[in-house]
């Protein structure tokens, strides 16, 4: 491929610096807010899709790590949070300190430099400590503090991570207080007023003890997204439960089938009636890949056509699911040759590109080379849409692919 478009990645990650909440919460809360403590690792497992670290006493025996401490939560930084720059065989389940990670994981100037190395112009970044939709704060006991933490994260995301030093190349992605749909709606509108056009949400809310999308409980939040043009971004694992087959399955099993959460979630949304009730709503599935989509759409249409009378959707899903998909849903991928060979069955306008920096699955620093190898059979205008054009339209970016800043973007 003679020229490959500058990439707009819709799924990268930030590792939050230690001062995000310390600097932004009222002084009365700072001793209870998320903070970093350096302490040894006693043990850590990741089996059956469940992550279980155990923190040792400061000054005790064991590998030293930086831990986020918040209420009863003890969560270490791990090599899986930031694996770029290491060979695949060096990436293990281990706890680390900030000094042991690539600075681009948490520092804006270094992130921009690593994006340059990888032919990436702009990037949308999911959180790490709050987890992929802010469920860390949803699970906390103190909801008043949790709401302050959500707002503090969003302020940091907009004002610092995506602030002037980023030059529009970092695109804000904010959180909501998942436990209250009215508060969530207010936070969407607060951030939309300063140019934010994407918000995190759970792929399968009932796994977090929250209402499903088959109820009307989320309507205030959904209405706010619909009216402000805010995209609902769902990342694999944003239900705090990675797919697995058994309690003793090694992580490789779950890593192979991570797309399943996106698959299940998408069927939920297509059969919920939401996409008919909120005609401007857009949703995207980060890190779910796209190769599975054609069959699911085919099967969903068959079920809707033949079984909707007894299937509980006749009165709320008014059009074929594949039609709803075309208008409302975006699949995201970073390495999916199968999906790209079936791009016509998915829809060129429904696909977004990502690099997953700095995770172990990331194609950094060769995202361009991966894209060229997998998209070589596609016309240049199709490649342009997949790699950047669709993201520009969806996220309200400038024609040059940059976030316009507070007050900018599509309304």
Tab-separated table of C-alpha atoms in Angstrom:
chain	number	residue	atom	x	y	z
A	1	UNK	CA	0.000	0.000	0.000
A	2	UNK	CA	1.674	3.224	-1.184
A	3	UNK	CA	0.284	5.442	1.554
A	4	UNK	CA	-1.496	4.394	4.715
A	5	UNK	CA	-3.710	6.966	6.457
A	6	UNK	CA	-2.668	8.369	9.806
A	7	UNK	CA	-4.460	6.201	12.339
A	8	UNK	CA	-7.178	7.375	14.688
A	9	UNK	CA	-7.240	4.725	17.407
A	10	UNK	CA	-10.573	4.405	19.194
A	11	UNK	CA	-9.238	2.056	21.846
A	12	UNK	CA	-6.060	2.900	23.684
A	13	UNK	CA	-5.591	3.152	27.452
A	14	UNK	CA	-4.229	5.578	29.997
A	15	UNK	CA	-2.599	4.527	33.244
A	16	UNK	CA	-3.652	7.298	35.597
A	17	UNK	CA	-0.841	9.249	37.300
A	18	UNK	CA	-0.817	9.076	41.136
A	19	UNK	CA	-2.133	12.625	41.540
A	20	UNK	CA	-5.427	12.367	39.589
A	21	UNK	CA	-7.689	12.253	42.670
A	22	UNK	CA	-5.254	13.672	45.234
A	23	UNK	CA	-5.140	16.986	43.355
A	24	UNK	CA	-8.841	17.282	42.540
A	25	UNK	CA	-10.863	16.243	45.575
A	26	UNK	CA	-11.815	18.437	48.542
A	27	UNK	CA	-9.228	18.168	51.311
A	28	UNK	CA	-11.691	16.367	53.595
A	29	UNK	CA	-11.682	13.387	51.209
A	30	UNK	CA	-8.031	13.147	50.235
A	31	UNK	CA	-7.083	10.545	52.833
A	32	UNK	CA	-9.955	8.338	51.643
A	33	UNK	CA	-9.636	8.938	47.902
A	34	UNK	CA	-7.733	6.653	45.504
A	35	UNK	CA	-4.021	6.953	46.255
A	36	UNK	CA	-0.807	5.136	45.478
A	37	UNK	CA	0.995	3.081	48.147
A	38	UNK	CA	4.265	1.268	47.478
A	39	UNK	CA	4.168	-2.200	49.050
A	40	UNK	CA	5.171	-5.809	48.335
A	41	UNK	CA	3.051	-8.294	46.415
A	42	UNK	CA	2.102	-11.301	48.495
A	43	UNK	CA	0.316	-13.253	45.742
A	44	UNK	CA	-1.587	-12.723	42.494
A	45	UNK	CA	-3.670	-15.026	40.295
A	46	UNK	CA	-5.767	-14.623	37.168
A	47	UNK	CA	-7.752	-17.851	36.717
A	48	UNK	CA	-11.237	-18.490	35.401
A	49	UNK	CA	-11.495	-14.872	34.282
A	50	UNK	CA	-10.990	-13.519	37.814
A	51	UNK	CA	-8.089	-11.316	38.918
A	52	UNK	CA	-7.052	-11.796	42.566
A	53	UNK	CA	-4.026	-9.838	43.893
A	54	UNK	CA	-2.980	-9.813	47.536
A	55	UNK	CA	-1.035	-6.907	49.035
A	56	UNK	CA	1.679	-7.504	51.624
A	57	UNK	CA	2.546	-5.203	54.508
A	58	UNK	CA	4.783	-2.238	53.608
A	59	UNK	CA	8.345	-3.211	54.373
A	60	UNK	CA	7.541	-6.902	54.119
A	61	UNK	CA	8.873	-9.574	51.777
A	62	UNK	CA	7.904	-9.880	48.114
A	63	UNK	CA	8.247	-7.995	44.819
A	64	UNK	CA	7.628	-4.274	45.274
A	65	UNK	CA	4.711	-2.724	43.414
A	66	UNK	CA	2.700	0.480	43.303
A	67	UNK	CA	-0.821	-0.174	44.588
A	68	UNK	CA	-3.988	1.841	44.217
A	69	UNK	CA	-5.662	1.931	47.618
A	70	UNK	CA	-9.324	2.957	47.847
A	71	UNK	CA	-11.685	1.880	50.645
A	72	UNK	CA	-11.141	-1.908	50.895
A	73	UNK	CA	-9.671	-2.181	47.388
A	74	UNK	CA	-5.989	-2.977	46.881
A	75	UNK	CA	-5.125	-3.033	43.190
A	76	UNK	CA	-1.501	-3.173	41.944
A	77	UNK	CA	-0.166	-1.811	38.700
A	78	UNK	CA	0.640	-4.830	36.541
A	79	UNK	CA	2.661	-5.640	33.478
A	80	UNK	CA	-0.616	-6.360	31.660
A	81	UNK	CA	-1.578	-2.704	32.177
A	82	UNK	CA	1.477	-1.599	30.212
A	83	UNK	CA	3.242	-4.233	28.165
A	84	UNK	CA	4.456	-2.324	25.098
A	85	UNK	CA	8.196	-2.349	24.639
A	86	UNK	CA	8.513	-5.868	26.013
A	87	UNK	CA	8.739	-9.053	23.980
A	88	UNK	CA	5.701	-11.315	24.169
A	89	UNK	CA	7.577	-13.882	26.247
A	90	UNK	CA	8.559	-11.193	28.758
A	91	UNK	CA	4.949	-10.185	29.388
A	92	UNK	CA	3.872	-12.063	32.493
A	93	UNK	CA	1.347	-11.571	35.259
A	94	UNK	CA	3.482	-9.470	37.592
A	95	UNK	CA	3.039	-6.376	39.723
A	96	UNK	CA	5.162	-3.323	38.868
A	97	UNK	CA	5.921	0.278	39.815
A	98	UNK	CA	5.550	3.403	37.682
A	99	UNK	CA	9.298	3.316	37.060
A	100	UNK	CA	8.924	-0.110	35.450
A	101	UNK	CA	6.376	0.953	32.861
A	102	UNK	CA	6.781	2.811	29.604
A	103	UNK	CA	6.301	6.542	30.371
A	104	UNK	CA	3.865	6.899	27.475
A	105	UNK	CA	1.418	4.916	29.594
A	106	UNK	CA	0.826	7.886	31.901
A	107	UNK	CA	2.627	10.943	30.474
A	108	UNK	CA	1.136	13.018	27.660
A	109	UNK	CA	4.390	14.087	25.926
A	110	UNK	CA	5.738	10.538	25.923
A	111	UNK	CA	2.367	9.214	24.738
A	112	UNK	CA	2.386	11.579	21.779
A	113	UNK	CA	5.926	10.477	20.923
A	114	UNK	CA	4.879	6.813	21.023
A	115	UNK	CA	1.897	7.628	18.828
A	116	UNK	CA	4.272	9.207	16.296
A	117	UNK	CA	6.367	6.031	16.245
A	118	UNK	CA	3.202	4.055	15.527
A	119	UNK	CA	1.751	6.250	12.725
A	120	UNK	CA	-1.110	7.264	15.056
A	121	UNK	CA	-2.503	10.754	14.833
A	122	UNK	CA	-5.212	10.688	17.525
A	123	UNK	CA	-6.384	8.319	20.240
A	124	UNK	CA	-9.371	7.708	22.511
A	125	UNK	CA	-8.221	6.245	25.838
A	126	UNK	CA	-10.059	4.008	28.302
A	127	UNK	CA	-9.235	4.152	32.039
A	128	UNK	CA	-7.219	1.663	34.080
A	129	UNK	CA	-7.752	2.078	37.836
A	130	UNK	CA	-11.466	3.015	37.520
A	131	UNK	CA	-11.720	-0.025	35.200
A	132	UNK	CA	-13.289	0.150	31.777
A	133	UNK	CA	-16.570	1.839	32.717
A	134	UNK	CA	-15.828	3.199	36.183
A	135	UNK	CA	-17.152	0.158	38.030
A	136	UNK	CA	-14.499	0.688	40.721
A	137	UNK	CA	-16.549	3.640	41.970
A	138	UNK	CA	-19.844	1.830	41.504
A	139	UNK	CA	-18.658	-0.950	43.811
A	140	UNK	CA	-17.476	1.490	46.499
A	141	UNK	CA	-19.447	1.997	49.711
A	142	UNK	CA	-19.384	5.793	49.825
A	143	UNK	CA	-21.454	6.966	46.864
A	144	UNK	CA	-20.916	10.649	47.652
A	145	UNK	CA	-17.148	10.137	47.410
A	146	UNK	CA	-17.655	7.890	44.379
A	147	UNK	CA	-19.457	10.668	42.518
A	148	UNK	CA	-16.669	13.107	43.374
A	149	UNK	CA	-14.134	10.572	42.092
A	150	UNK	CA	-16.011	10.166	38.807
A	151	UNK	CA	-16.142	13.915	38.305
A	152	UNK	CA	-12.475	14.334	39.275
A	153	UNK	CA	-11.449	11.704	36.740
A	154	UNK	CA	-13.479	13.425	34.035
A	155	UNK	CA	-11.950	16.786	34.880
A	156	UNK	CA	-8.461	15.278	34.654
A	157	UNK	CA	-9.333	13.558	31.373
A	158	UNK	CA	-10.648	16.739	29.721
A	159	UNK	CA	-8.389	19.375	31.246
A	160	UNK	CA	-5.065	17.538	31.563
A	161	UNK	CA	-4.857	14.307	29.566
A	162	UNK	CA	-6.659	15.905	26.608
A	163	UNK	CA	-5.609	19.428	27.533
A	164	UNK	CA	-3.647	21.968	25.474
A	165	UNK	CA	-0.377	19.997	25.585
A	166	UNK	CA	-2.074	17.170	23.663
A	167	UNK	CA	-2.796	19.477	20.715
A	168	UNK	CA	-6.154	17.810	20.011
A	169	UNK	CA	-4.516	14.411	19.478
A	170	UNK	CA	-6.014	12.824	22.612
A	171	UNK	CA	-9.797	12.454	22.516
A	172	UNK	CA	-11.689	12.561	25.833
A	173	UNK	CA	-13.639	9.548	27.062
A	174	UNK	CA	-15.469	10.103	30.339
A	175	UNK	CA	-17.158	8.102	33.101
A	176	UNK	CA	-20.616	8.215	34.670
A	177	UNK	CA	-21.935	7.278	38.120
A	178	UNK	CA	-23.473	4.002	37.005
A	179	UNK	CA	-25.576	3.648	40.156
A	180	UNK	CA	-27.904	6.545	39.282
A	181	UNK	CA	-29.194	7.151	35.747
A	182	UNK	CA	-30.219	10.746	36.514
A	183	UNK	CA	-26.766	11.592	37.884
A	184	UNK	CA	-25.292	9.801	34.875
A	185	UNK	CA	-27.351	11.959	32.522
A	186	UNK	CA	-26.207	15.106	34.295
A	187	UNK	CA	-22.565	14.060	33.957
A	188	UNK	CA	-23.023	13.327	30.246
A	189	UNK	CA	-24.481	16.795	29.721
A	190	UNK	CA	-21.781	18.457	31.850
A	191	UNK	CA	-19.058	16.922	29.735
A	192	UNK	CA	-20.853	17.338	26.417
A	193	UNK	CA	-20.966	21.079	27.136
A	194	UNK	CA	-17.162	21.076	27.038
A	195	UNK	CA	-16.846	19.075	23.843
A	196	UNK	CA	-16.824	15.465	25.060
A	197	UNK	CA	-18.478	13.059	22.619
A	198	UNK	CA	-17.831	9.630	24.173
A	199	UNK	CA	-18.719	7.995	27.494
A	200	UNK	CA	-17.877	4.589	28.974
A	201	UNK	CA	-20.629	2.095	29.757
A	202	UNK	CA	-20.876	-1.544	30.775
A	203	UNK	CA	-21.296	-4.166	28.081
A	204	UNK	CA	-23.524	-6.263	30.388
A	205	UNK	CA	-24.766	-4.119	33.307
A	206	UNK	CA	-26.490	-6.964	35.246
A	207	UNK	CA	-23.057	-8.491	35.881
A	208	UNK	CA	-22.420	-5.371	37.975
A	209	UNK	CA	-25.735	-5.702	39.819
A	210	UNK	CA	-27.296	-2.989	37.628
A	211	UNK	CA	-30.478	-2.983	35.498
A	212	UNK	CA	-30.321	-4.521	32.050
A	213	UNK	CA	-30.874	-2.605	28.831
A	214	UNK	CA	-34.231	-4.386	28.512
A	215	UNK	CA	-35.674	-2.105	31.187
A	216	UNK	CA	-36.320	1.631	30.982
A	217	UNK	CA	-34.082	2.297	33.969
A	218	UNK	CA	-31.329	3.759	31.776
A	219	UNK	CA	-33.587	6.117	29.815
A	220	UNK	CA	-32.362	9.392	31.411
A	221	UNK	CA	-28.772	8.453	30.563
A	222	UNK	CA	-29.669	7.230	27.085
A	223	UNK	CA	-31.693	10.356	26.375
A	224	UNK	CA	-28.758	12.545	27.380
A	225	UNK	CA	-26.447	10.634	25.030
A	226	UNK	CA	-29.022	10.757	22.234
A	227	UNK	CA	-29.554	14.506	22.570
A	228	UNK	CA	-25.890	15.480	22.925
A	229	UNK	CA	-24.437	13.152	20.294
A	230	UNK	CA	-22.432	11.291	22.950
A	231	UNK	CA	-21.260	7.855	21.815
A	232	UNK	CA	-21.638	4.983	24.287
A	233	UNK	CA	-18.300	3.128	24.338
A	234	UNK	CA	-18.235	-0.414	25.721
A	235	UNK	CA	-14.922	-2.195	26.219
A	236	UNK	CA	-14.482	-5.927	26.701
A	237	UNK	CA	-14.397	-6.589	30.431
A	238	UNK	CA	-16.549	-3.579	31.284
A	239	UNK	CA	-18.914	-5.920	33.097
A	240	UNK	CA	-16.096	-7.026	35.457
A	241	UNK	CA	-16.415	-10.513	34.093
A	242	UNK	CA	-14.264	-11.802	31.272
A	243	UNK	CA	-15.670	-14.804	29.395
A	244	UNK	CA	-14.273	-18.154	30.445
A	245	UNK	CA	-15.261	-21.787	30.305
A	246	UNK	CA	-14.450	-22.993	33.792
A	247	UNK	CA	-13.149	-21.771	37.122
A	248	UNK	CA	-9.747	-23.317	36.426
A	249	UNK	CA	-9.369	-22.207	32.784
A	250	UNK	CA	-6.037	-20.460	32.126
A	251	UNK	CA	-6.121	-16.835	30.948
A	252	UNK	CA	-5.401	-17.964	27.376
A	253	UNK	CA	-8.924	-19.378	27.161
A	254	UNK	CA	-10.546	-16.092	28.094
A	255	UNK	CA	-8.175	-14.113	25.907
A	256	UNK	CA	-9.225	-16.177	22.885
A	257	UNK	CA	-12.940	-15.615	23.425
A	258	UNK	CA	-12.995	-12.036	24.722
A	259	UNK	CA	-15.181	-11.025	21.768
A	260	UNK	CA	-18.028	-13.036	23.322
A	261	UNK	CA	-18.926	-10.253	25.767
A	262	UNK	CA	-19.337	-7.821	22.862
A	263	UNK	CA	-21.365	-10.388	20.958
A	264	UNK	CA	-23.757	-10.984	23.848
A	265	UNK	CA	-24.042	-7.263	24.538
A	266	UNK	CA	-24.761	-6.329	20.940
A	267	UNK	CA	-27.615	-8.836	20.721
A	268	UNK	CA	-29.017	-7.370	23.945
A	269	UNK	CA	-29.044	-3.868	22.445
A	270	UNK	CA	-30.426	-4.973	19.073
A	271	UNK	CA	-33.306	-6.802	20.786
A	272	UNK	CA	-33.982	-4.152	23.453
A	273	UNK	CA	-35.992	-1.579	21.530
A	274	UNK	CA	-33.586	1.154	22.658
A	275	UNK	CA	-32.284	1.847	19.165
A	276	UNK	CA	-35.795	2.563	17.894
A	277	UNK	CA	-36.663	4.755	20.898
A	278	UNK	CA	-33.449	6.787	20.669
A	279	UNK	CA	-32.850	7.261	16.942
A	280	UNK	CA	-29.627	9.306	17.240
A	281	UNK	CA	-27.911	6.956	19.686
A	282	UNK	CA	-24.573	5.412	18.654
A	283	UNK	CA	-22.720	2.601	20.425
A	284	UNK	CA	-19.260	1.129	19.863
A	285	UNK	CA	-17.536	-2.062	21.021
A	286	UNK	CA	-13.861	-1.610	21.842
A	287	UNK	CA	-11.417	-4.483	21.480
A	288	UNK	CA	-14.150	-6.894	20.425
A	289	UNK	CA	-12.842	-7.410	16.868
A	290	UNK	CA	-15.310	-7.730	13.983
A	291	UNK	CA	-15.067	-11.156	12.343
A	292	UNK	CA	-18.007	-12.533	14.332
A	293	UNK	CA	-20.453	-9.798	13.340
A	294	UNK	CA	-21.809	-11.096	9.984
A	295	UNK	CA	-23.112	-14.366	11.394
A	296	UNK	CA	-24.678	-12.733	14.460
A	297	UNK	CA	-26.520	-10.242	12.260
A	298	UNK	CA	-27.723	-13.041	10.001
A	299	UNK	CA	-28.966	-15.081	12.958
A	300	UNK	CA	-30.576	-12.067	14.654
A	301	UNK	CA	-32.518	-11.245	11.480
A	302	UNK	CA	-33.744	-14.840	11.198
A	303	UNK	CA	-34.896	-14.856	14.821
A	304	UNK	CA	-36.591	-11.466	14.408
A	305	UNK	CA	-38.352	-12.580	11.213
A	306	UNK	CA	-39.427	-16.070	12.288
A	307	UNK	CA	-39.636	-15.998	16.072
A	308	UNK	CA	-40.521	-12.470	17.133
A	309	UNK	CA	-44.131	-13.447	17.884
A	310	UNK	CA	-43.075	-15.600	20.827
A	311	UNK	CA	-39.614	-14.110	21.263
A	312	UNK	CA	-40.760	-11.066	23.222
A	313	UNK	CA	-39.632	-8.424	20.743
A	314	UNK	CA	-42.505	-7.991	18.283
A	315	UNK	CA	-43.805	-4.838	19.950
A	316	UNK	CA	-40.461	-3.093	20.493
A	317	UNK	CA	-38.002	-4.120	17.775
A	318	UNK	CA	-39.677	-2.600	14.752
A	319	UNK	CA	-37.036	-3.251	12.092
A	320	UNK	CA	-34.600	-6.056	11.276
A	321	UNK	CA	-31.653	-6.076	13.709
A	322	UNK	CA	-29.166	-5.780	10.846
A	323	UNK	CA	-30.819	-2.500	9.854
A	324	UNK	CA	-30.500	-1.201	13.399
A	325	UNK	CA	-26.860	-2.258	13.408
A	326	UNK	CA	-26.102	-0.275	10.259
A	327	UNK	CA	-27.497	2.912	11.803
A	328	UNK	CA	-26.307	2.610	15.391
A	329	UNK	CA	-23.437	0.178	16.028
A	330	UNK	CA	-19.674	0.276	15.442
A	331	UNK	CA	-17.267	-2.634	15.795
A	332	UNK	CA	-13.629	-1.935	16.657
A	333	UNK	CA	-10.607	-4.056	15.767
A	334	UNK	CA	-6.827	-4.008	15.790
A	335	UNK	CA	-5.963	-7.384	14.241
A	336	UNK	CA	-8.743	-9.163	12.355
A	337	UNK	CA	-7.933	-10.389	8.869
A	338	UNK	CA	-11.102	-12.522	8.800
A	339	UNK	CA	-13.309	-9.523	9.512
A	340	UNK	CA	-11.615	-7.454	6.831
A	341	UNK	CA	-12.170	-10.209	4.257
A	342	UNK	CA	-15.876	-9.936	5.095
A	343	UNK	CA	-16.056	-6.176	5.381
A	344	UNK	CA	-18.980	-5.876	2.955
A	345	UNK	CA	-21.091	-8.135	5.190
A	346	UNK	CA	-20.325	-5.914	8.169
A	347	UNK	CA	-20.485	-2.524	6.491
A	348	UNK	CA	-17.552	-0.241	5.765
A	349	UNK	CA	-19.242	2.549	7.690
A	350	UNK	CA	-19.559	0.450	10.856
A	351	UNK	CA	-15.902	-0.344	11.482
A	352	UNK	CA	-13.261	1.533	13.493
A	353	UNK	CA	-9.518	0.927	13.932
A	354	UNK	CA	-7.582	0.715	17.208
A	355	UNK	CA	-4.090	-0.074	18.518
A	356	UNK	CA	-4.760	-1.040	22.176
A	357	UNK	CA	-1.665	0.800	23.442
A	358	UNK	CA	-0.136	-0.021	25.961
A	359	UNK	CA	-1.697	-3.459	26.542
A	360	UNK	CA	-0.170	-6.830	25.757
A	361	UNK	CA	-2.438	-7.279	22.717
A	362	UNK	CA	-1.337	-3.959	21.243
A	363	UNK	CA	0.011	-3.844	17.708
A	364	UNK	CA	2.364	-0.991	18.740
A	365	UNK	CA	4.785	-0.061	17.206
A	366	UNK	CA	3.646	-1.837	14.030
A	367	UNK	CA	-0.027	-0.905	13.753
A	368	UNK	CA	0.578	0.589	10.321
A	369	UNK	CA	2.295	-2.570	9.080
A	370	UNK	CA	-0.504	-4.766	10.459
A	371	UNK	CA	-3.093	-2.567	8.804
A	372	UNK	CA	-1.273	-2.544	5.468
A	373	UNK	CA	-0.975	-6.338	5.480
A	374	UNK	CA	-4.641	-6.916	6.339
A	375	UNK	CA	-6.189	-4.131	4.252
A	376	UNK	CA	-4.089	-4.494	1.115
A	377	UNK	CA	-7.045	-5.883	-0.828
A	378	UNK	CA	-9.265	-2.894	-0.064
A	379	UNK	CA	-9.680	0.285	-2.106
A	380	UNK	CA	-7.872	3.345	-0.711
A	381	UNK	CA	-11.116	5.167	0.078
A	382	UNK	CA	-12.334	2.170	2.087
A	383	UNK	CA	-9.083	2.043	4.044
A	384	UNK	CA	-9.363	5.776	4.715
A	385	UNK	CA	-12.844	5.343	6.197
A	386	UNK	CA	-11.854	2.414	8.396
A	387	UNK	CA	-8.596	3.873	9.674
A	388	UNK	CA	-9.824	7.432	10.350
A	389	UNK	CA	-12.862	8.685	8.441
A	390	UNK	CA	-15.509	6.823	10.422
A	391	UNK	CA	-13.939	7.923	13.721
A	392	UNK	CA	-13.880	11.561	12.607
A	393	UNK	CA	-17.601	11.513	11.912
A	394	UNK	CA	-18.563	9.490	14.963
A	395	UNK	CA	-16.528	11.447	17.525
A	396	UNK	CA	-17.073	14.940	16.146
A	397	UNK	CA	-13.417	15.500	15.272
A	398	UNK	CA	-12.116	18.164	12.938
A	399	UNK	CA	-11.601	17.208	9.271
A	400	UNK	CA	-7.914	16.859	10.180
A	401	UNK	CA	-8.777	14.219	12.807
A	402	UNK	CA	-8.234	16.271	15.969
A	403	UNK	CA	-10.425	16.866	19.007
A	404	UNK	CA	-11.638	20.479	18.674
A	405	UNK	CA	-11.428	21.067	22.422
A	406	UNK	CA	-13.956	22.409	24.952
A	407	UNK	CA	-17.158	23.463	23.250
A	408	UNK	CA	-16.192	21.786	19.970
A	409	UNK	CA	-17.385	18.693	18.190
A	410	UNK	CA	-20.733	17.710	16.768
A	411	UNK	CA	-23.839	18.612	18.706
